[in-house]
Amino acid sequence: MPRTDNNTSHVLAADPGLAPVNTLPGVGPVLEAALERIGITRVQDLWFHLPLRYEDRTRLTPISELRIGESAQVEGTIEAVERGFRFRPQLRVVISDDTRTMLTLRFFSFRRAQVDQLTPGARLRCYGRIRHGAHGPEIVHPQYQRLSGEGSGIEETLTPVYPVTEGLGQKRIAGLITHALRKLPADATLELIPENLRIHLRLLSLREALLLVHRPPAGADVASLVLGIHPAQQRLAFEELLTHHLSLRRLRAQVREHAAPRLRGSGKLRKAMLKSLPFALTAAQRRVSVEIEKDLSLAEPMLRLVQGDVGSGKTIVAAAAALAAIESGFQVALMAPTELLAEQHLRNLRDWLVPLGIEPVWLAGKVQGKARSNALAALAGDAQLVIGTHALMQQAVEFRNLGLVIIDEQHRFGVHQRLALREKGRDGITMPHQLVLTATPIPRTLAMTAYADLDVSVIDELPPGRTPVTTVALASSRRGEVIDRIRVACAEGRQVYWVCTLIEESEQLEAQAAEVAHAELSSLLEGLAIGLVHGRLKPREKQVVMDDFRAGRISLLVATTVIEVGVDVPNASLMVIENSERLGLAQLHQLRGRVGRGSQASTCVLLYQPPLSAMARERLTAMRDTSDGFVIAEKDLELRGPGELLGTRQTGRLEFRIADLARDAAMLGDVQRIGAAMLDQHPLACERLVARWIGGAARFAGA
């Protein structure tokens, strides 16, 4: 590979961005540790610690013109203050402005000094996201200041909002970034994309883009900054997309340098398993199985992602791959993110494989004492297949000869976890094959970027016998009709899910909401066996309830979103999702996939609290209009961006600092073309780009 980078060592030495962050004023050991938690160790990390969004505090909005789901700044006079205890202490402050419209400010965490300051007659300026409350619009935990006299002037420019962590607030990080920006060098040192390529793409200089994005000047195009389409943001988005592409291309090449065992089984066990099944594989399942077989037969590590909508039959495809490894004398590890999902795999694989003489080993966090010792001994000995959770990655777990790693719902694992399991199979220069499964359909643009290091297979066909699910959206005022429908369904011998959701991401609050719903439904549906499952139950308690529901001893299961994956009850044909407007499309689709798994006509009822925001209305409409997971995924990417589909960078999943795949998809062609040219002609610049945008996370990216 030709290397045309000139004076690279000189540039590195002269680059002030490589200085440790503790060289900035005010950065002592405590602050340095807080910065390190979010990946900031060098000055240049602060340059590229980009705003998540901007708050528009350049104007005041009359309370009467507030819109649900949007953020706004208002001023008003306190009319009433009320302290209460509903589930937990809370403080309600009601303000009004010249329009005589009321706005509620709600606090769940507050100090006595705040209560003393928030008194009737005081004037406040508040900023926050507007949501629908019981008595009109409200803001939960607004940012506010008490005004005195004429008050203070409003901001002249947009206010950037940065990612922060405990011990590092917005004010502190903004101050540090100001110090870091003073050390920005001239473009010659800063630029890593070759000049001829930048000119061809008409990109702004990097220095100009960084200064504008961090400190939008008076007169900047506010509308384009809020939308993320300002030329400065697009310049940075291009470089970030390019970096991720380069990182994954390099990673794929590095992994391919390792050897892997050739897993060429005779096919005898696979044929026996398929013959024993009460169903035939679909054409899509057969196609994907052939792709996997070909990969496993090669002497380089397989890196294959299998996408399939809920119920498309990914597990049987994974089982066939496992048998190829077992026939070749190698061990297989299947890891799932929750015990519910792992136990679902354990039941299925036992049914299919025990008749073939293969007894899966079970290893989860709750496996302790003698059972754990026996499981560990089996893995070091003659065990052929182990199924479990993150417990598989613990230090005490050792394999005899791990040849295939299967990871289900991989985006729920952090990069360190996936790397730890793969490393357990490394033997000198060899590495186990990897098969990754996901029931979260991934749009093509997202797969091109997030999984450039993986070969992607799609199971795009549902098995025969699966019934389509009818989806209806009903206002919560029709809750009584829905409960009557549950009564009829259970009388006919069918089973029902009632899913509780809360906007606050709190397991405790969700559990309380589920308990309240369980008590209410128990009183309204006397005589019905009603179960309750939520995240705060002990695993054993949760398992007892789920086993009773599977066996038909429970007719109605009240649950939180803990049932999103890993639950297969073919007799359940009705699902009610309460406060459905609070969930993203991907999660709604995953939940809906719990019904329609048998031959009965199935229904999903989306109960919502009016009025709906524009985005919530689009989500519910999409759910009513289609059951195609890939159509749903494209819509979810359009509405919410990649974060909902793949999660955050800190946990090893993909969330960009400034790029947006739905918005910036048109760049991907140029990204791939420029990436190929840079890998060929400017490899050292590629390394510096990866260090700049990804840093230490790069080595984990393909775990």
XYZ file of C-alpha atoms in Angstrom:
703
model
C 0.000 0.000 0.000
C 1.651 3.287 -1.035
C 2.177 5.869 1.659
C 2.099 9.487 0.477
C 1.671 11.271 3.859
C 4.424 13.871 4.219
C 6.028 15.172 7.414
C 3.570 13.196 9.535
C 5.854 12.966 12.577
C 6.424 16.729 12.433
C 2.681 17.380 12.269
C 2.033 15.071 15.228
C 4.675 16.819 17.320
C 3.288 20.258 16.461
C -0.363 19.385 17.082
C -1.588 21.098 20.295
C -4.685 18.896 20.189
C -2.629 15.931 21.378
C -1.765 17.660 24.691
C -3.353 16.019 27.790
C -6.584 17.654 28.915
C -5.049 18.373 32.335
C -2.902 21.043 30.673
C -6.012 23.253 30.482
C -6.737 25.712 33.337
C -8.768 24.271 36.206
C -8.494 20.589 35.242
C -7.428 18.723 38.374
C -7.595 14.964 39.120
C -11.349 14.902 39.929
C -12.396 16.791 36.797
C -9.891 14.800 34.722
C -11.551 11.553 35.872
C -15.020 12.905 35.018
C -13.815 13.901 31.542
C -12.253 10.489 30.987
C -15.646 8.843 31.655
C -16.948 10.429 28.444
C -13.802 9.742 26.437
C -12.057 13.105 26.844
C -8.346 12.727 27.603
C -6.738 15.168 25.139
C -7.390 18.757 24.140
C -8.604 17.690 20.694
C -11.287 15.524 22.328
C -12.885 18.777 23.526
C -12.766 20.265 20.019
C -14.791 17.291 18.805
C -17.083 17.057 21.832
C -19.889 18.527 19.745
C -23.269 19.878 20.831
C -26.077 17.328 20.970
C -28.495 20.091 20.042
C -29.102 23.794 20.501
C -31.558 25.518 22.815
C -33.180 28.573 21.329
C -33.245 31.067 24.182
C -33.158 34.000 21.802
C -36.914 34.581 22.168
C -39.841 34.179 24.563
C -42.943 32.167 23.617
C -46.378 33.127 25.023
C -47.798 30.248 27.074
C -50.901 30.195 24.870
C -48.708 29.390 21.823
C -46.759 26.474 23.353
C -46.754 23.219 21.369
C -46.647 19.747 22.933
C -43.333 17.979 22.250
C -41.364 21.155 21.489
C -38.943 23.055 23.744
C -39.552 26.710 24.503
C -38.620 29.601 26.773
C -41.402 31.363 28.681
C -41.777 34.019 31.353
C -44.559 34.076 33.884
C -45.712 34.898 37.394
C -46.185 32.145 39.978
C -49.894 31.712 40.735
C -49.783 28.637 42.993
C -47.338 26.202 44.603
C -48.315 22.701 45.740
C -46.329 19.883 47.332
C -47.682 16.340 47.079
C -46.886 12.643 47.336
C -48.042 10.478 44.461
C -45.654 7.510 44.304
C -42.924 9.941 45.444
C -42.587 13.572 46.599
C -43.267 16.181 43.954
C -43.533 19.943 43.676
C -46.021 21.624 41.314
C -45.638 25.307 40.437
C -48.301 27.005 38.286
C -47.331 30.139 36.357
C -49.229 32.411 33.980
C -48.276 35.235 31.631
C -50.012 38.155 29.913
C -52.155 35.716 27.906
C -53.620 34.491 31.244
C -52.838 30.902 30.207
C -51.527 28.519 32.867
C -48.374 26.362 32.650
C -47.426 23.761 35.282
C -43.788 23.263 36.293
C -43.319 19.832 37.892
C -40.310 18.826 40.043
C -39.674 15.305 41.397
C -36.313 16.219 42.889
C -36.043 19.495 44.798
C -34.479 21.150 47.831
C -36.050 23.161 50.623
C -34.233 26.273 49.370
C -36.009 25.911 46.010
C -39.407 25.714 47.663
C -38.641 28.860 49.666
C -37.646 30.671 46.457
C -40.687 29.586 44.413
C -43.427 31.664 46.042
C -46.660 33.098 44.594
C -46.058 36.459 42.934
C -42.431 35.703 41.986
C -41.558 36.048 38.316
C -39.725 33.209 36.520
C -38.073 32.617 33.184
C -38.202 28.907 32.300
C -36.942 26.663 29.533
C -37.885 23.038 28.814
C -39.807 20.533 26.717
C -43.569 20.947 26.769
C -45.656 17.881 27.465
C -49.330 17.199 28.045
C -50.237 17.261 31.751
C -53.413 16.527 33.689
C -54.316 20.255 33.801
C -52.882 21.484 30.508
C -49.295 22.007 29.304
C -46.462 21.297 31.713
C -42.662 21.103 31.878
C -40.941 18.489 34.042
C -37.780 19.788 35.731
C -37.479 23.025 33.718
C -34.320 25.101 33.755
C -35.376 28.351 35.378
C -34.213 31.600 36.909
C -36.055 33.950 39.224
C -36.269 37.444 37.753
C -35.927 40.620 39.766
C -36.999 44.071 38.622
C -36.856 44.277 34.849
C -35.118 40.901 34.667
C -32.097 40.078 32.569
C -31.809 40.192 28.810
C -32.417 37.085 26.751
C -29.601 35.306 24.888
C -28.468 36.715 21.555
C -27.305 33.405 20.033
C -28.238 29.724 20.272
C -27.074 27.873 23.396
C -25.206 24.601 22.651
C -26.120 21.565 24.798
C -23.251 19.085 25.276
C -23.103 15.454 26.411
C -22.185 15.469 30.123
C -21.659 13.025 32.970
C -21.814 13.017 36.773
C -19.588 15.747 38.153
C -19.499 17.596 34.849
C -22.330 20.045 34.144
C -23.129 22.157 31.091
C -21.460 25.292 32.463
C -18.194 23.502 33.257
C -17.922 21.664 29.920
C -18.739 24.850 27.972
C -15.953 26.687 29.823
C -13.438 23.931 29.102
C -14.370 23.915 25.418
C -13.784 27.683 25.314
C -10.242 27.149 26.681
C -9.623 24.297 24.217
C -10.816 26.311 21.207
C -8.180 28.943 21.961
C -5.608 26.249 21.120
C -7.073 25.447 17.694
C -4.163 25.470 15.243
C -4.113 26.678 11.665
C -5.842 24.551 9.063
C -2.594 23.017 7.793
C -2.163 21.152 11.087
C -5.848 20.482 11.686
C -6.965 19.141 8.300
C -6.645 15.405 7.652
C -8.792 15.055 4.516
C -6.493 15.875 1.564
C -7.029 19.314 0.053
C -7.885 18.087 -3.449
C -10.674 15.902 -2.040
C -12.033 18.723 0.155
C -12.112 21.155 -2.783
C -13.913 18.606 -4.943
C -16.610 18.215 -2.248
C -16.731 21.986 -1.523
C -16.210 21.448 2.202
C -15.631 24.302 4.654
C -12.306 24.372 6.477
C -12.351 22.308 9.677
C -11.279 25.251 11.866
C -14.113 27.424 10.555
C -16.641 24.611 11.035
C -15.587 23.872 14.633
C -15.656 27.517 15.744
C -19.096 28.093 14.239
C -20.671 24.909 15.634
C -19.403 25.514 19.191
C -20.053 29.272 19.223
C -22.748 30.249 16.679
C -22.186 33.980 16.105
C -24.901 36.617 16.022
C -26.457 36.489 12.588
C -25.820 32.751 12.088
C -28.548 30.841 10.241
C -30.506 29.707 13.307
C -32.998 27.573 11.356
C -30.315 25.517 9.573
C -28.338 25.006 12.823
C -31.429 23.678 14.618
C -32.075 21.289 11.714
C -28.411 20.203 11.532
C -28.021 21.240 7.892
C -25.721 24.244 8.315
C -22.576 23.908 6.096
C -20.405 23.828 9.242
C -22.373 20.888 10.650
C -22.353 19.121 7.294
C -18.546 19.513 7.128
C -18.161 17.808 10.506
C -20.812 15.173 9.723
C -18.922 14.171 6.571
C -15.666 13.728 8.479
C -17.415 11.708 11.198
C -19.130 9.387 8.695
C -15.840 9.001 6.843
C -14.044 8.089 10.080
C -16.548 5.403 11.055
C -16.356 3.950 7.570
C -12.545 3.886 7.683
C -12.566 2.322 11.141
C -14.863 -0.518 10.104
C -12.987 -1.116 6.830
C -9.702 -1.388 8.744
C -11.298 -3.601 11.365
C -12.673 -5.982 8.753
C -9.219 -6.273 7.186
C -7.608 -6.904 10.594
C -10.090 -9.633 11.522
C -9.658 -11.318 8.137
C -5.922 -11.574 8.858
C -6.678 -14.171 11.564
C -7.248 -17.823 10.809
C -10.409 -19.631 11.880
C -11.297 -23.326 12.065
C -12.951 -24.763 8.957
C -16.327 -25.980 10.214
C -17.326 -28.490 7.565
C -19.698 -30.881 9.268
C -21.108 -33.891 7.442
C -24.585 -32.379 7.637
C -25.996 -35.533 9.251
C -27.115 -33.812 12.480
C -28.562 -30.848 10.583
C -30.611 -33.113 8.320
C -31.879 -35.076 11.327
C -32.942 -31.885 13.117
C -34.745 -30.463 10.088
C -36.497 -33.773 9.465
C -37.837 -33.798 13.041
C -39.348 -30.305 12.806
C -43.139 -29.925 12.410
C -42.496 -27.260 9.754
C -40.313 -26.734 6.700
C -37.782 -23.917 6.415
C -38.811 -20.948 4.300
C -36.883 -20.094 1.152
C -35.311 -17.128 3.021
C -34.159 -19.371 5.888
C -32.630 -21.851 3.423
C -30.848 -19.044 1.544
C -29.327 -17.568 4.710
C -28.312 -21.020 5.979
C -26.372 -21.631 2.751
C -24.581 -18.265 3.161
C -23.595 -19.195 6.729
C -22.441 -22.704 5.737
C -20.166 -21.211 3.080
C -18.639 -18.781 5.613
C -18.039 -21.516 8.197
C -16.234 -23.694 5.667
C -13.558 -21.029 5.098
C -10.325 -20.678 7.093
C -11.037 -17.007 7.942
C -13.435 -15.803 10.656
C -17.074 -15.426 9.671
C -18.514 -12.024 10.580
C -22.168 -12.262 9.581
C -25.229 -10.354 10.768
C -28.587 -12.068 10.291
C -31.525 -9.694 10.327
C -35.022 -11.032 10.555
C -38.294 -9.536 11.641
C -39.974 -10.756 14.823
C -40.964 -14.401 14.289
C -39.028 -14.915 11.043
C -37.185 -17.973 12.393
C -33.633 -16.793 13.117
C -33.142 -19.299 15.953
C -33.485 -22.402 13.773
C -30.945 -20.924 11.318
C -28.563 -20.345 14.257
C -29.171 -23.932 15.451
C -28.193 -25.296 12.017
C -24.948 -23.244 12.163
C -24.256 -24.586 15.672
C -24.613 -28.176 14.435
C -22.024 -27.556 11.701
C -19.533 -26.462 14.385
C -20.421 -29.352 16.720
C -20.028 -31.916 13.910
C -16.549 -30.495 13.302
C -15.605 -31.090 16.949
C -15.845 -27.479 18.124
C -17.867 -25.800 20.862
C -20.591 -23.193 20.375
C -21.596 -20.324 22.712
C -24.934 -18.543 22.324
C -25.291 -15.322 24.334
C -28.496 -13.289 24.821
C -28.926 -9.967 26.684
C -31.661 -11.050 29.136
C -32.444 -14.237 31.022
C -35.950 -14.253 29.507
C -34.525 -14.354 25.982
C -31.707 -16.757 26.876
C -34.195 -19.165 28.481
C -36.380 -18.970 25.375
C -33.364 -20.109 23.311
C -32.593 -22.835 25.863
C -36.128 -24.290 25.601
C -36.090 -24.260 21.782
C -32.615 -25.719 21.409
C -33.279 -28.436 23.986
C -36.398 -29.464 22.047
C -34.429 -29.653 18.786
C -31.034 -30.956 19.921
C -31.547 -33.274 22.911
C -33.081 -35.952 20.597
C -29.781 -35.747 18.666
C -27.770 -36.423 21.827
C -26.720 -32.825 22.425
C -27.568 -31.387 25.861
C -27.054 -27.582 26.030
C -25.259 -26.246 29.113
C -27.068 -23.359 30.863
C -25.013 -20.534 32.394
C -26.625 -17.327 33.652
C -26.080 -15.055 36.639
C -28.568 -16.982 38.773
C -26.720 -20.304 38.216
C -24.707 -20.630 41.430
C -23.054 -23.192 43.693
C -22.726 -26.772 42.483
C -24.736 -26.105 39.310
C -22.276 -23.385 38.310
C -19.237 -25.556 39.093
C -20.713 -28.355 36.977
C -21.392 -25.965 34.081
C -17.834 -24.576 34.173
C -16.376 -28.090 34.284
C -18.520 -29.097 31.302
C -17.273 -26.146 29.233
C -13.671 -27.035 29.970
C -14.520 -30.646 29.132
C -16.855 -32.267 26.623
C -19.774 -29.773 26.481
C -20.741 -28.984 22.896
C -23.087 -26.014 23.328
C -23.572 -23.405 26.055
C -26.430 -20.913 26.245
C -26.432 -17.981 28.626
C -26.261 -14.279 29.350
C -23.292 -11.971 30.030
C -22.238 -14.564 32.643
C -20.514 -16.370 29.742
C -17.886 -13.627 29.688
C -16.815 -13.917 33.312
C -13.158 -14.662 33.942
C -13.764 -18.133 35.395
C -15.429 -19.320 32.162
C -12.972 -21.277 30.012
C -13.735 -23.190 26.817
C -12.024 -26.297 25.490
C -12.179 -25.192 21.827
C -14.730 -22.492 21.058
C -15.358 -22.412 17.312
C -18.564 -20.374 16.915
C -19.972 -17.449 18.893
C -23.659 -16.598 18.358
C -24.827 -13.269 19.782
C -28.549 -12.442 19.835
C -29.798 -8.851 19.906
C -26.139 -7.812 19.777
C -26.851 -4.067 19.938
C -27.891 -4.553 23.586
C -24.362 -5.568 24.554
C -21.450 -3.210 25.122
C -18.347 -3.600 22.984
C -16.219 -4.819 25.896
C -18.682 -7.646 26.531
C -18.709 -8.867 22.937
C -14.919 -8.635 22.719
C -14.512 -10.609 25.952
C -16.540 -13.552 24.602
C -14.712 -13.619 21.262
C -11.326 -13.483 23.033
C -12.219 -16.666 24.969
C -12.077 -18.544 21.692
C -8.782 -17.080 20.498
C -6.088 -19.737 20.218
C -2.804 -18.323 18.998
C -3.555 -17.052 15.505
C -7.054 -18.539 15.240
C -10.311 -16.870 16.179
C -13.865 -18.248 16.417
C -16.494 -17.493 13.806
C -19.147 -14.932 14.774
C -22.848 -15.013 13.951
C -24.868 -12.002 15.079
C -28.681 -12.066 15.187
C -31.084 -9.162 15.452
C -34.864 -8.859 15.340
C -34.503 -5.102 14.931
C -34.763 -4.530 11.173
C -32.017 -2.150 10.097
C -32.496 0.226 7.161
C -30.035 -0.125 4.303
C -28.398 3.265 4.950
C -27.833 2.348 8.597
C -26.476 -1.114 7.773
C -24.043 0.381 5.220
C -22.564 2.575 7.943
C -22.998 0.716 11.224
C -22.160 -2.756 9.940
C -19.601 -2.120 7.212
C -17.421 -4.771 8.905
C -20.107 -7.467 8.670
C -21.675 -9.462 5.879
C -25.424 -8.968 6.175
C -28.088 -11.623 5.544
C -31.794 -10.888 5.680
C -34.585 -13.354 6.472
C -37.324 -11.431 4.719
C -40.097 -14.022 4.828
C -42.349 -15.132 7.686
C -43.033 -18.858 8.217
C -46.435 -20.125 7.005
C -49.122 -20.200 9.687
C -48.186 -16.854 11.210
C -51.226 -14.568 11.177
C -51.002 -10.853 10.452
C -51.714 -8.627 13.464
C -54.465 -6.027 13.161
C -53.383 -2.795 14.836
C -55.804 -0.155 16.110
C -55.099 3.126 17.926
C -57.674 4.245 20.505
C -57.834 7.248 22.825
C -57.562 6.360 26.516
C -61.184 7.524 26.970
C -62.188 4.204 25.334
C -60.308 2.160 27.923
C -63.586 0.650 29.202
C -64.372 -0.804 25.756
C -60.921 -2.367 25.638
C -61.382 -3.996 29.052
C -64.733 -5.435 27.873
C -62.932 -6.876 24.847
C -60.360 -8.516 27.130
C -63.168 -10.141 29.109
C -64.632 -11.646 25.920
C -61.234 -12.826 24.595
C -60.352 -14.596 27.859
C -63.802 -16.206 28.007
C -63.032 -17.690 24.571
C -59.850 -19.234 25.953
C -57.409 -16.701 24.492
C -54.639 -14.911 26.398
C -53.861 -11.214 26.614
C -50.895 -8.880 27.311
C -51.425 -5.490 28.972
C -48.217 -3.454 28.626
C -47.554 -0.438 30.892
C -45.149 2.322 29.857
C -43.952 5.506 31.519
C -42.170 8.478 29.990
C -39.668 8.627 32.886
C -36.998 5.957 32.421
C -37.294 4.564 35.920
C -37.664 0.863 36.643
C -39.212 1.729 40.019
C -41.870 4.006 38.515
C -42.640 1.497 35.758
C -43.070 -1.215 38.371
C -45.448 0.998 40.353
C -47.467 1.816 37.216
C -47.739 -1.900 36.417
C -48.831 -2.657 39.996
C -51.535 0.026 39.816
C -52.788 -1.346 36.471
C -52.753 -4.895 37.871
C -54.848 -3.853 40.869
C -57.331 -1.965 38.668
C -57.751 -4.779 36.141
C -58.072 -7.367 38.920
C -61.018 -5.433 40.383
C -62.690 -4.908 36.980
C -62.112 -8.464 35.706
C -62.999 -10.551 38.748
C -62.544 -14.257 38.283
C -59.746 -13.932 35.719
C -56.247 -15.182 36.533
C -54.097 -12.060 36.130
C -50.297 -12.103 36.395
C -47.781 -9.294 36.891
C -44.211 -9.006 35.552
C -41.840 -6.046 35.842
C -38.111 -5.378 36.027
C -37.946 -5.180 39.828
C -39.120 -8.737 40.372
C -36.473 -11.296 41.253
C -35.597 -13.556 38.294
C -37.171 -16.586 40.000
C -40.451 -14.712 40.657
C -40.509 -13.482 37.059
C -39.904 -16.991 35.757
C -42.776 -18.491 37.776
C -45.238 -15.945 36.341
C -43.974 -16.433 32.771
C -44.180 -20.226 33.079
C -47.783 -19.928 34.322
C -48.643 -17.649 31.384
C -47.052 -20.026 28.866
C -48.948 -22.955 30.399
C -52.255 -21.079 30.163
C -52.767 -20.840 33.923
C -52.769 -17.021 33.590
C -55.214 -15.393 31.149
C -54.044 -11.778 31.344
C -50.432 -10.723 31.875
C -49.800 -7.161 33.056
C -46.187 -6.289 32.239
C -43.710 -3.514 31.565
C -41.636 -3.490 28.382
C -39.509 -6.258 29.948
C -41.505 -8.623 27.661
C -40.221 -6.864 24.524
C -38.031 -9.838 23.597
C -37.822 -13.492 24.550
C -41.492 -14.322 25.115
C -43.243 -16.839 22.850
C -46.852 -17.690 23.768
C -48.761 -18.746 20.604
C -52.153 -18.589 22.402
C -51.702 -14.868 23.214
C -53.680 -13.059 20.512
C -54.480 -9.661 22.029
C -52.060 -6.983 23.249
C -52.923 -3.632 24.795
C -50.112 -1.053 25.010
C -50.962 1.764 27.407
C -49.543 5.262 26.714
C -48.315 3.965 23.360
C -47.474 7.501 22.223
C -44.493 7.406 24.598
C -42.654 4.605 22.782
C -40.540 4.638 19.636
C -41.580 2.750 16.530
C -38.960 0.021 16.888
C -40.063 -0.771 20.444
C -43.772 -0.716 19.520
C -43.042 -3.132 16.671
C -41.033 -5.449 18.944
C -43.857 -5.517 21.487
C -46.482 -6.177 18.815
C -44.425 -9.185 17.734
C -45.390 -10.984 20.957
C -48.846 -11.658 19.456
C -49.717 -13.249 16.120
C -47.379 -16.171 16.890
C -50.158 -18.759 16.525
C -52.937 -19.470 14.036
C -55.565 -17.205 15.683
C -56.368 -13.740 14.353
C -54.506 -11.288 16.587
C -54.944 -7.649 17.523
C -52.690 -4.969 19.009
C -54.492 -2.025 20.652
C -52.463 1.175 21.003
C -54.042 3.223 23.791
C -52.904 6.835 23.706
C -53.390 9.977 25.757
C -54.629 12.862 23.570
C -53.672 15.320 22.275
C -50.934 13.634 20.222
C -47.789 15.418 19.103
C -47.110 15.387 15.352
C -44.347 12.773 15.779
C -46.503 10.498 17.963
C -49.309 10.681 15.393
C -46.890 9.660 12.625
C -45.631 6.712 14.696
C -49.103 5.379 15.469
C -50.176 5.845 11.858
C -47.128 3.866 10.671
C -47.988 1.057 13.114
C -51.558 0.897 11.785
C -50.466 1.007 8.140
C -47.822 -1.737 8.056
C -46.462 -4.774 9.875
C -43.310 -4.883 7.715
C -40.403 -4.394 10.097
C -38.147 -2.872 7.432
C -40.749 -0.256 6.476
C -41.139 0.471 10.209
C -37.352 0.761 10.596
C -37.015 3.235 7.720
C -39.763 5.372 9.265
C -38.149 5.147 12.714
C -34.805 6.245 11.284
C -36.548 9.189 9.592
C -38.361 10.220 12.790
C -35.829 9.506 15.530
C -32.404 8.910 14.005
C -30.012 5.979 14.541
C -29.770 6.301 18.330
C -33.052 4.455 18.929
C -32.056 1.618 16.623
C -28.473 1.121 17.728
C -27.946 3.037 20.974
C -24.926 4.987 22.200
C -21.219 5.046 21.400
C -20.249 4.722 25.065
C -21.820 1.255 25.240
C -20.308 0.200 21.965
C -23.314 0.972 19.831
C -23.580 3.574 17.141
C -24.641 7.097 17.967
C -22.964 9.870 16.056
C -21.924 13.134 17.647
C -23.190 15.216 14.743
C -23.967 12.992 11.740
C -27.533 11.813 11.186
C -27.963 8.877 8.833
C -31.489 9.785 7.793
C -30.504 13.386 7.084
C -27.032 12.714 5.687
C -27.644 9.506 3.702
C -26.774 11.332 0.462
C -23.161 11.646 1.711
C -22.571 7.888 1.969
C -21.554 7.417 -1.676
C -18.874 10.118 -1.362
C -17.840 8.693 2.030
C -17.172 5.263 0.508
C -15.323 6.692 -2.504
C -13.138 9.075 -0.433
C -12.559 6.338 2.145
C -11.172 3.955 -0.483
C -8.858 6.663 -1.840
C -7.570 7.610 1.627
C -6.926 4.014 2.698
C -4.882 3.552 -0.453
C -2.974 6.858 -0.523
C -3.102 8.367 2.996
C -3.116 5.516 5.568
C -1.539 7.594 8.357
C -4.179 10.303 7.961
C -6.772 7.544 8.284
C -5.222 6.457 11.590
C -5.298 10.024 12.898
C -8.944 10.454 11.873
C -9.907 7.313 13.801
C -7.939 8.501 16.852
C -9.626 11.916 16.609
C -13.257 10.766 16.393
C -13.288 7.317 17.987
C -10.134 7.093 20.093
C -9.732 4.058 22.357
C -13.137 2.702 21.356
C -11.791 1.791 17.895
C -10.260 -1.533 18.934
C -13.592 -2.696 20.299
C -15.685 -1.694 17.309
C -15.967 -5.154 15.823
C -16.394 -7.183 18.960
